[in-house]
Amino acid sequence: MIDVRMLCLGALMGREASGYDIKKELERGSSAGLIDASFGSIYPALARLAEEGFIAARSEGGRGRGDKKLYTLTPDGEAFFLRTLSGPVPDEKYRSPFLFAMLFTSCLPRERVRAMIDRQIAAWEDKLAAVDETSAAMPPSAGLNFVRGFADVTLRAGLDHLRRHRAALEAAAKVSDTPAPVRPLTEAVPTEPAVAAE
Amino acid sequence: MIDVRMLCLGALMGREASGYDIKKELERGSSAGLIDASFGSIYPALARLAEEGFIAARSEGGRGRGDKKLYTLTPDGEAFFLRTLSGPVPDEKYRSPFLFAMLFTSCLPRERVRAMIDRQIAAWEDKLAAVDETSAAMPPSAGLNFVRGFADVTLRAGLDHLRRHRAALEAAAKVSDTPAPVRPLTEAVPTEPAVAAE
DNA sequence: AGATCCATGTAAGACGTTACATGATTTG
DNA sequence: CAAATCATGTAACGTCTTACATGGATCT
């Protein structure tokens, strides 16, 4: 379970923060590019955690900024967080629209494939730069080092692979109005030769 | 957009299949380990696609097995699929409960960290084996090669990284009742020294 | 003065999972 | 005959995103 509640509790480990702060942290802090959540899920999560007694709120209204609510973990909250973290680790989820699209290169126009690849390379390069940059600016800890390093090597491997294979992908793509060689997403070894019949 | 509808349309490119077949394909076919979906989302998606005229159903009742519904893409469906695929490519989503947990190694008992790492290594090794195995048994196509290869290099990089860093992660973990060195998930360079005050 | 950032929240809806209900067929 | 696999579907529920509503503060 890594729902927004866990994200919030994690962000509050050893620090006081508002919903807004948490969102910023997810966007530009140590988890930049790895995890994200919208205000629409963060605020209700905080409200519920407060109700449950896992976090405590302190209003910082007054002077400058409007009504800011700073949350802190309660002992209960920290215990709950650590207990949940120690529980069963759910499977990872990776969903890549780009990879999915690449499965169908042979049915897509070549320029389109080219454009997608360009955008993906740019996106991964950006992410890589962001990871390396924020890593440098962060106090080192074994966990942080590991996670940032993971993002780094993994992105590099992906980029490298894509660069090496882009020619093949583009070559397989459809040139303008070539009758698309639609091959099914097969399940292992389709034993019937296409000629077959009877 | 890679919702279950797109998954189904993709699975039906150049082939006839039932909801059950699609599920199997996702589990053990070319997308094994990369994408999955439950029956609870596949069947309603197929029903809706049929309503919209993107796929056509053919009942294969009769002899052996019960009432099987085989779906085929209509020209409209194929056009819709290709058009959507060619549209804007949404961001990738990667959610790793394991990586998240590793951010908090310093607060978790060492044995627990060790166990998590062992399980993760095993999980990635399994996935890698599955990828390599099914890749070998599949008719080669540029798209398939690329995607399988991507999974392969990416998993290897991750595994390698984890193996190299496990000692450091375990060393940072909490030994039995050591007062946990809780360090916040910081946002870049927290400039205030903890002493500060006024 | 207008744009942008800070700051919180709600409501509607999309999307998906789990669990349930059902039943035939195949295999050990 | 029991267990697994084939096969389809529904209902409840959880979770998250988008879009909306609101308002002060800061910057240009």
Coordinates of C-alpha atoms (C1' of nucleotides) in Angstrom, one line a residue:
Chain A
M1 CA 0.0 0.0 0.0
I2 CA 1.5 3.3 -1.1
D3 CA -1.5 5.5 -1.2
V4 CA -1.5 9.2 -0.6
R5 CA -1.8 8.7 3.1
M6 CA 1.5 6.8 3.3
L7 CA 3.1 9.5 1.1
C8 CA 1.9 12.2 3.5
L9 CA 3.1 10.3 6.6
G10 CA 6.4 9.7 4.9
A11 CA 6.8 13.4 4.1
L12 CA 6.1 14.2 7.7
M13 CA 8.7 11.9 9.1
G14 CA 11.0 14.2 11.1
R15 CA 9.5 17.4 9.8
E16 CA 6.5 19.7 10.0
A17 CA 4.7 20.5 6.7
S18 CA 1.5 21.7 5.1
G19 CA -0.4 20.1 2.3
Y20 CA 1.1 22.6 0.0
D21 CA 4.6 21.8 1.2
I22 CA 4.1 18.1 0.7
K23 CA 3.0 18.6 -2.9
K24 CA 6.1 20.7 -3.5
E25 CA 8.3 18.1 -2.0
L26 CA 6.8 15.4 -4.2
E27 CA 7.4 17.6 -7.3
R28 CA 10.8 19.0 -6.6
G29 CA 12.1 17.4 -3.5
S30 CA 13.7 14.0 -2.9
S31 CA 11.0 12.1 -4.6
A32 CA 11.0 14.4 -7.7
G33 CA 9.9 12.6 -10.7
L34 CA 9.4 9.3 -8.9
I35 CA 6.1 9.9 -7.1
D36 CA 3.4 12.5 -7.4
A37 CA -0.1 13.3 -6.1
S38 CA -2.6 16.0 -6.7
F39 CA -4.0 18.5 -4.2
G40 CA -7.3 16.7 -4.6
S41 CA -5.9 13.7 -3.0
I42 CA -3.5 15.2 -0.5
Y43 CA -5.9 17.5 1.4
P44 CA -8.5 14.8 2.0
A45 CA -5.8 12.4 3.0
L46 CA -4.4 14.9 5.6
A47 CA -7.9 15.5 6.9
R48 CA -8.5 11.8 7.4
L49 CA -5.1 11.2 9.0
A50 CA -5.9 14.1 11.4
E51 CA -9.2 12.5 12.2
E52 CA -7.5 9.2 12.9
G53 CA -5.1 10.9 15.2
F54 CA -2.0 10.0 13.2
I55 CA -1.1 13.7 12.6
A56 CA -1.7 16.9 14.5
A57 CA -2.4 20.2 12.9
R58 CA -1.2 23.6 14.0
S59 CA -2.6 26.7 12.3
E60 CA -0.1 29.3 11.3
G61 CA -2.4 32.2 10.4
G62 CA -1.5 35.7 11.4
R63 CA 1.0 37.9 9.6
G64 CA 2.0 37.4 6.1
R65 CA 0.4 34.4 4.3
G66 CA -3.1 33.2 4.8
D67 CA -4.2 30.3 6.9
K68 CA -1.5 27.7 6.7
K69 CA -2.0 24.4 8.4
L70 CA 1.2 22.7 9.6
Y71 CA 1.0 19.1 10.4
T72 CA 3.2 16.9 12.6
L73 CA 3.3 13.2 13.1
T74 CA 1.9 11.9 16.4
P75 CA 3.6 9.0 18.0
D76 CA 0.6 6.9 16.9
G77 CA 1.1 8.1 13.4
E78 CA 4.8 7.3 13.3
A79 CA 4.1 3.8 14.7
F80 CA 1.4 3.3 12.1
F81 CA 3.6 4.4 9.3
L82 CA 6.5 2.2 10.3
R83 CA 4.2 -0.8 10.9
T84 CA 2.6 -0.4 7.5
L85 CA 6.0 0.1 5.8
S86 CA 7.2 -3.1 7.4
G87 CA 4.1 -5.0 6.2
P88 CA 3.9 -6.9 3.0
V89 CA 5.4 -5.0 0.0
P90 CA 2.9 -4.8 -2.9
D91 CA 4.1 -5.3 -6.4
E92 CA 5.5 -2.5 -8.4
K93 CA 3.4 -0.9 -11.1
Y94 CA 4.9 0.5 -14.3
R95 CA 2.7 1.8 -17.0
S96 CA 4.4 3.3 -20.1
P97 CA 2.2 4.6 -22.9
F98 CA 5.3 5.0 -24.9
L99 CA 6.4 1.4 -24.6
F100 CA 2.9 0.3 -25.4
A101 CA 2.8 2.5 -28.5
M102 CA 6.2 1.0 -29.6
L103 CA 4.6 -2.4 -29.8
F104 CA 2.6 -1.1 -32.8
T105 CA 5.3 0.7 -34.7
S106 CA 4.6 -1.4 -37.8
C107 CA 1.1 0.2 -37.9
L108 CA 2.1 3.8 -37.3
P109 CA 3.4 6.4 -39.7
R110 CA 7.2 6.7 -39.6
E111 CA 7.2 10.4 -38.8
R112 CA 4.9 9.8 -35.9
V113 CA 7.2 7.1 -34.5
R114 CA 10.2 9.4 -35.0
A115 CA 8.4 12.2 -33.1
M116 CA 7.4 9.9 -30.2
I117 CA 11.0 8.6 -29.9
D118 CA 12.4 12.2 -29.9
R119 CA 9.9 13.2 -27.2
Q120 CA 10.7 10.2 -25.1
I121 CA 14.4 10.7 -25.3
A122 CA 13.9 14.3 -24.3
A123 CA 11.6 13.3 -21.4
W124 CA 14.1 10.8 -20.1
E125 CA 17.0 13.2 -20.4
D126 CA 15.1 15.8 -18.5
K127 CA 14.2 13.4 -15.8
L128 CA 17.8 12.2 -15.6
A129 CA 19.0 15.7 -15.3
A130 CA 16.5 16.5 -12.6
V131 CA 17.5 13.4 -10.6
D132 CA 21.2 14.1 -10.8
E133 CA 20.7 17.8 -10.0
T134 CA 18.5 17.3 -6.9
S135 CA 20.7 14.4 -5.8
A136 CA 23.7 16.7 -5.6
A137 CA 21.8 19.2 -3.5
M138 CA 20.5 16.8 -1.0
P139 CA 22.0 15.6 2.3
P140 CA 23.2 12.1 1.7
S141 CA 21.5 9.2 3.4
A142 CA 21.8 5.5 2.4
G143 CA 18.2 5.3 1.4
L144 CA 18.2 8.5 -0.6
N145 CA 21.4 7.6 -2.3
F146 CA 20.1 4.2 -3.3
V147 CA 16.8 5.5 -4.7
R148 CA 18.4 8.4 -6.6
G149 CA 21.0 6.0 -7.9
F150 CA 18.4 3.6 -9.0
A151 CA 16.6 6.2 -11.0
D152 CA 19.9 7.2 -12.5
V153 CA 21.1 3.8 -13.7
T154 CA 17.7 2.8 -14.8
L155 CA 17.1 5.9 -16.9
R156 CA 20.5 5.6 -18.4
A157 CA 19.9 2.0 -19.4
G158 CA 16.6 2.9 -20.9
L159 CA 18.0 5.9 -22.9
D160 CA 20.9 3.9 -24.1
H161 CA 18.6 1.1 -25.3
L162 CA 16.3 3.5 -27.0
R163 CA 19.2 5.2 -28.8
R164 CA 20.5 1.9 -30.0
H165 CA 17.2 0.7 -31.3
R166 CA 15.6 3.8 -32.8
A167 CA 16.8 3.0 -36.2
A168 CA 15.2 -0.4 -36.2
L169 CA 12.0 1.0 -34.8
E170 CA 11.8 3.6 -37.5
A171 CA 12.6 1.2 -40.2
A172 CA 9.8 -1.0 -39.1
A173 CA 7.3 1.8 -39.2
K174 CA 4.8 2.4 -41.9
V175 CA 5.8 4.6 -44.8
S176 CA 2.9 6.9 -45.7
D177 CA 0.4 4.5 -47.3
T178 CA 2.2 1.1 -47.2
P179 CA -0.4 -1.5 -46.4
A180 CA 0.4 -2.0 -42.7
P181 CA 1.9 -5.3 -41.9
V182 CA -0.4 -6.0 -38.9
R183 CA 1.0 -8.7 -36.9
P184 CA -0.9 -9.8 -33.7
L185 CA 0.6 -9.4 -30.3
T186 CA 1.2 -13.0 -30.1
E187 CA 1.2 -15.3 -27.3
A188 CA 4.2 -17.6 -27.5
V189 CA 4.8 -19.3 -30.8
P190 CA 1.8 -19.2 -33.1
T191 CA 2.3 -22.6 -34.7
E192 CA 0.0 -22.2 -37.6
P193 CA 1.8 -21.1 -40.8
A194 CA -0.2 -18.3 -42.4
V195 CA -0.6 -20.5 -45.5
A196 CA -2.2 -23.4 -43.8
A197 CA -5.9 -23.7 -44.8
E198 CA -7.3 -27.2 -44.6
Chain B
M1 CA -4.4 7.1 -22.3
I2 CA -3.7 3.5 -21.8
D3 CA -6.8 2.3 -20.2
V4 CA -8.2 -1.2 -20.4
R5 CA -10.0 -0.3 -23.6
M6 CA -6.8 0.5 -25.4
L7 CA -5.3 -2.7 -24.0
C8 CA -8.1 -4.7 -25.4
L9 CA -8.0 -3.0 -28.8
G10 CA -4.3 -3.6 -29.0
A11 CA -4.8 -7.2 -28.1
L12 CA -7.3 -7.5 -30.9
M13 CA -5.0 -6.1 -33.6
G14 CA -4.8 -8.8 -36.2
R15 CA -6.4 -11.4 -34.2
E16 CA -9.6 -12.7 -32.7
A17 CA -9.9 -13.2 -29.0
S18 CA -12.2 -13.5 -26.0
G19 CA -12.0 -11.6 -22.8
Y20 CA -10.4 -14.6 -21.2
D21 CA -7.8 -14.8 -24.0
I22 CA -6.9 -11.2 -23.5
K23 CA -6.3 -11.7 -19.9
K24 CA -4.1 -14.7 -20.6
E25 CA -2.2 -12.7 -23.2
L26 CA -1.5 -10.0 -20.7
E27 CA -0.3 -12.5 -18.1
R28 CA 1.8 -14.8 -20.2
G29 CA 2.0 -13.3 -23.7
S30 CA 4.1 -10.6 -25.2
S31 CA 3.2 -8.1 -22.5
A32 CA 3.9 -10.5 -19.6
G33 CA 4.9 -8.7 -16.5
L34 CA 4.6 -5.3 -18.2
I35 CA 0.9 -4.7 -18.1
D36 CA -2.0 -6.4 -16.5
A37 CA -5.7 -5.9 -16.0
S38 CA -8.4 -7.8 -14.1
F39 CA -11.5 -9.5 -15.5
G40 CA -13.5 -6.9 -13.6
S41 CA -12.1 -4.3 -16.0
I42 CA -11.7 -6.3 -19.1
Y43 CA -15.3 -7.5 -19.5
P44 CA -17.0 -4.2 -19.0
A45 CA -14.4 -2.6 -21.4
L46 CA -15.2 -5.2 -24.1
A47 CA -18.9 -4.6 -23.6
R48 CA -18.5 -0.9 -24.0
L49 CA -16.3 -1.2 -27.1
A50 CA -18.9 -3.5 -28.7
E51 CA -21.6 -0.9 -27.9
E52 CA -19.5 1.8 -29.5
G53 CA -19.0 -0.3 -32.6
F54 CA -15.3 -0.6 -32.3
I55 CA -15.3 -4.4 -31.9
A56 CA -17.7 -7.1 -33.1
A57 CA -18.6 -10.2 -31.2
R58 CA -19.1 -13.7 -32.5
S59 CA -20.5 -16.4 -30.1
E60 CA -18.7 -19.7 -30.2
G61 CA -21.1 -21.8 -28.1
G62 CA -21.9 -25.3 -29.3
R63 CA -19.6 -28.2 -28.6
G64 CA -17.1 -28.4 -25.9
R65 CA -16.7 -25.3 -23.9
G66 CA -19.4 -23.0 -22.7
D67 CA -20.4 -19.8 -24.3
K68 CA -17.2 -18.1 -25.5
K69 CA -17.4 -14.7 -27.1
L70 CA -14.8 -14.0 -29.7
Y71 CA -14.2 -10.4 -30.6
T72 CA -12.7 -8.8 -33.7
L73 CA -11.8 -5.2 -34.5
T74 CA -14.1 -3.3 -36.8
P75 CA -12.5 -0.9 -39.3
D76 CA -13.8 1.9 -37.0
G77 CA -12.1 0.2 -34.0
E78 CA -8.8 -0.1 -35.8
A79 CA -8.9 3.5 -36.9
F80 CA -9.8 4.6 -33.4
F81 CA -7.0 2.6 -31.9
L82 CA -4.4 3.9 -34.3
R83 CA -5.7 7.5 -34.0
T84 CA -5.5 7.3 -30.2
L85 CA -2.1 5.7 -30.2
S86 CA -0.8 8.5 -32.5
G87 CA -2.3 11.2 -30.2
P88 CA -0.4 12.8 -27.3
V89 CA 1.6 10.3 -25.2
P90 CA 0.9 10.6 -21.5
D91 CA 3.6 10.4 -18.9
E92 CA 4.8 7.1 -17.6
K93 CA 3.8 6.0 -14.2
Y94 CA 6.1 4.1 -12.0
R95 CA 5.1 3.2 -8.4
S96 CA 7.4 1.2 -6.4
P97 CA 6.5 0.4 -2.8
F98 CA 9.9 -1.1 -2.4
L99 CA 11.8 2.0 -3.4
F100 CA 9.5 4.1 -1.2
A101 CA 10.3 1.8 1.8
M102 CA 14.0 2.0 1.1
L103 CA 13.8 5.8 1.7
F104 CA 13.2 4.9 5.3
T105 CA 15.8 2.3 5.9
S106 CA 17.2 4.2 8.8
C107 CA 13.9 3.8 10.7
L108 CA 13.3 0.1 9.9
P109 CA 14.7 -2.9 11.7
R110 CA 17.7 -4.4 9.9
E111 CA 16.2 -7.9 9.5
R112 CA 13.2 -6.3 7.9
V113 CA 15.3 -4.4 5.4
R114 CA 17.2 -7.5 4.6
A115 CA 14.1 -9.5 4.0
M116 CA 12.6 -6.8 1.8
I117 CA 15.8 -6.7 -0.3
D118 CA 15.8 -10.4 -0.7
R119 CA 12.3 -10.5 -1.8
Q120 CA 12.9 -7.7 -4.3
I121 CA 15.9 -9.4 -5.8
A122 CA 13.9 -12.5 -6.2
A123 CA 11.0 -10.7 -7.7
W124 CA 13.2 -8.9 -10.3
E125 CA 15.0 -12.1 -11.1
D126 CA 11.7 -13.8 -11.7
K127 CA 10.5 -11.1 -13.9
L128 CA 13.8 -11.1 -15.8
A129 CA 13.6 -14.8 -16.4
A130 CA 10.0 -14.5 -17.6
V131 CA 11.0 -11.7 -20.0
D132 CA 13.9 -13.6 -21.5
E133 CA 12.0 -16.8 -21.7
T134 CA 8.9 -15.5 -23.5
S135 CA 11.1 -13.3 -25.7
A136 CA 12.8 -16.4 -27.0
A137 CA 9.5 -18.0 -27.8
M138 CA 8.1 -15.1 -29.7
P139 CA 8.1 -14.2 -33.4
P140 CA 10.5 -11.3 -33.7
S141 CA 9.2 -7.9 -34.6
A142 CA 11.0 -4.6 -34.1
G143 CA 8.5 -3.3 -31.6
L144 CA 8.4 -6.5 -29.5
N145 CA 12.2 -6.8 -29.6
F146 CA 12.6 -3.3 -28.4
V147 CA 10.1 -3.6 -25.6
R148 CA 11.4 -6.9 -24.4
G149 CA 14.9 -5.6 -24.6
F150 CA 14.0 -2.6 -22.6
A151 CA 12.5 -4.7 -19.8
D152 CA 15.7 -6.8 -19.9
V153 CA 18.3 -4.0 -19.7
T154 CA 16.3 -2.0 -17.2
L155 CA 15.8 -5.0 -14.9
R156 CA 19.4 -5.9 -15.1
A157 CA 20.5 -2.4 -14.2
G158 CA 18.1 -2.3 -11.3
L159 CA 19.3 -5.7 -10.0
D160 CA 22.9 -4.8 -10.3
H161 CA 22.4 -1.5 -8.5
L162 CA 20.5 -3.2 -5.7
R163 CA 23.2 -5.9 -5.3
R164 CA 25.9 -3.2 -5.1
H165 CA 24.1 -1.2 -2.5
R166 CA 22.5 -3.7 -0.3
A167 CA 25.3 -3.6 2.2
A168 CA 25.0 0.1 2.6
L169 CA 21.3 -0.1 3.0
E170 CA 21.5 -2.8 5.6
A171 CA 24.2 -0.9 7.5
A172 CA 22.0 2.2 7.7
A173 CA 19.1 0.2 9.1
K174 CA 18.1 0.2 12.7
V175 CA 19.6 -2.4 14.9
S176 CA 16.9 -3.7 17.3
D177 CA 16.3 -0.7 19.6
T178 CA 18.7 1.9 18.5
P179 CA 17.0 5.3 18.7
A180 CA 16.1 5.7 15.0
P181 CA 18.0 8.5 13.4
V182 CA 15.0 10.0 11.7
R183 CA 16.1 12.3 9.0
P184 CA 13.4 14.1 7.1
L185 CA 12.9 13.5 3.4
T186 CA 14.4 16.9 2.7
E187 CA 13.7 19.3 0.0
A188 CA 17.0 20.5 -1.4
V189 CA 19.5 21.8 1.1
P190 CA 17.7 22.6 4.4
T191 CA 19.7 25.7 5.3
E192 CA 18.6 26.1 8.8
P193 CA 20.9 24.5 11.3
A194 CA 18.9 22.5 13.9
V195 CA 20.3 24.8 16.6
A196 CA 19.0 28.0 15.1
A197 CA 16.2 29.5 17.3
E198 CA 15.8 33.2 16.9
Chain C
dA1 C1' -3.0 46.4 -12.6
dG2 C1' -2.2 41.8 -13.9
dA3 C1' 0.2 37.6 -13.4
dT4 C1' 2.0 34.3 -10.6
dC5 C1' 2.6 32.0 -6.5
dC6 C1' 0.9 30.6 -1.9
dA7 C1' -2.8 28.1 0.3
dT8 C1' -7.0 25.2 1.2
dG9 C1' -10.6 22.8 0.1
dT10 C1' -15.0 20.3 -2.6
dA11 C1' -17.5 17.7 -6.1
dA12 C1' -17.9 14.9 -10.0
dG13 C1' -16.4 11.4 -12.4
dA14 C1' -13.0 8.1 -14.4
dC15 C1' -10.8 4.0 -13.6
dG16 C1' -9.7 -0.1 -11.6
dT17 C1' -9.5 -3.9 -8.0
dT18 C1' -11.6 -7.4 -5.1
dA19 C1' -14.9 -10.4 -4.1
dC20 C1' -18.9 -12.6 -5.4
dA21 C1' -22.0 -15.6 -8.3
dT22 C1' -22.3 -19.2 -11.8
dG23 C1' -21.4 -23.0 -14.4
dA24 C1' -19.0 -26.3 -17.8
dT25 C1' -15.0 -29.1 -18.8
dT26 C1' -10.7 -31.2 -18.1
dT27 C1' -7.2 -33.6 -15.5
dG28 C1' -5.2 -36.2 -11.7
Chain D
dC1 C1' -14.6 -37.2 -7.4
dA2 C1' -11.8 -33.3 -6.3
dA3 C1' -9.2 -29.7 -8.1
dA4 C1' -7.9 -26.8 -11.6
dT5 C1' -8.9 -24.4 -15.8
dC6 C1' -12.1 -22.3 -18.9
dA7 C1' -15.4 -18.7 -19.2
dT8 C1' -18.5 -14.6 -18.3
dG9 C1' -20.2 -11.3 -15.7
dT10 C1' -21.9 -7.9 -11.6
dA11 C1' -21.6 -5.1 -7.3
dA12 C1' -19.2 -2.7 -3.9
dC13 C1' -15.7 -0.2 -2.9
dG14 C1' -11.3 2.5 -3.0
dT15 C1' -8.4 5.7 -5.0
dC16 C1' -7.0 9.3 -7.7
dT17 C1' -7.5 13.1 -11.1
dT18 C1' -9.7 17.2 -13.0
dA19 C1' -12.0 21.1 -12.6
dC20 C1' -14.0 24.3 -9.8
dA21 C1' -14.4 27.9 -6.0
dT22 C1' -11.9 31.2 -3.1
dG23 C1' -8.8 34.5 -1.4
dG24 C1' -4.4 36.7 0.1
dA25 C1' 0.5 38.0 -1.1
dT26 C1' 4.2 39.0 -4.1
dC27 C1' 6.4 40.4 -8.2
dT28 C1' 6.7 43.0 -12.7

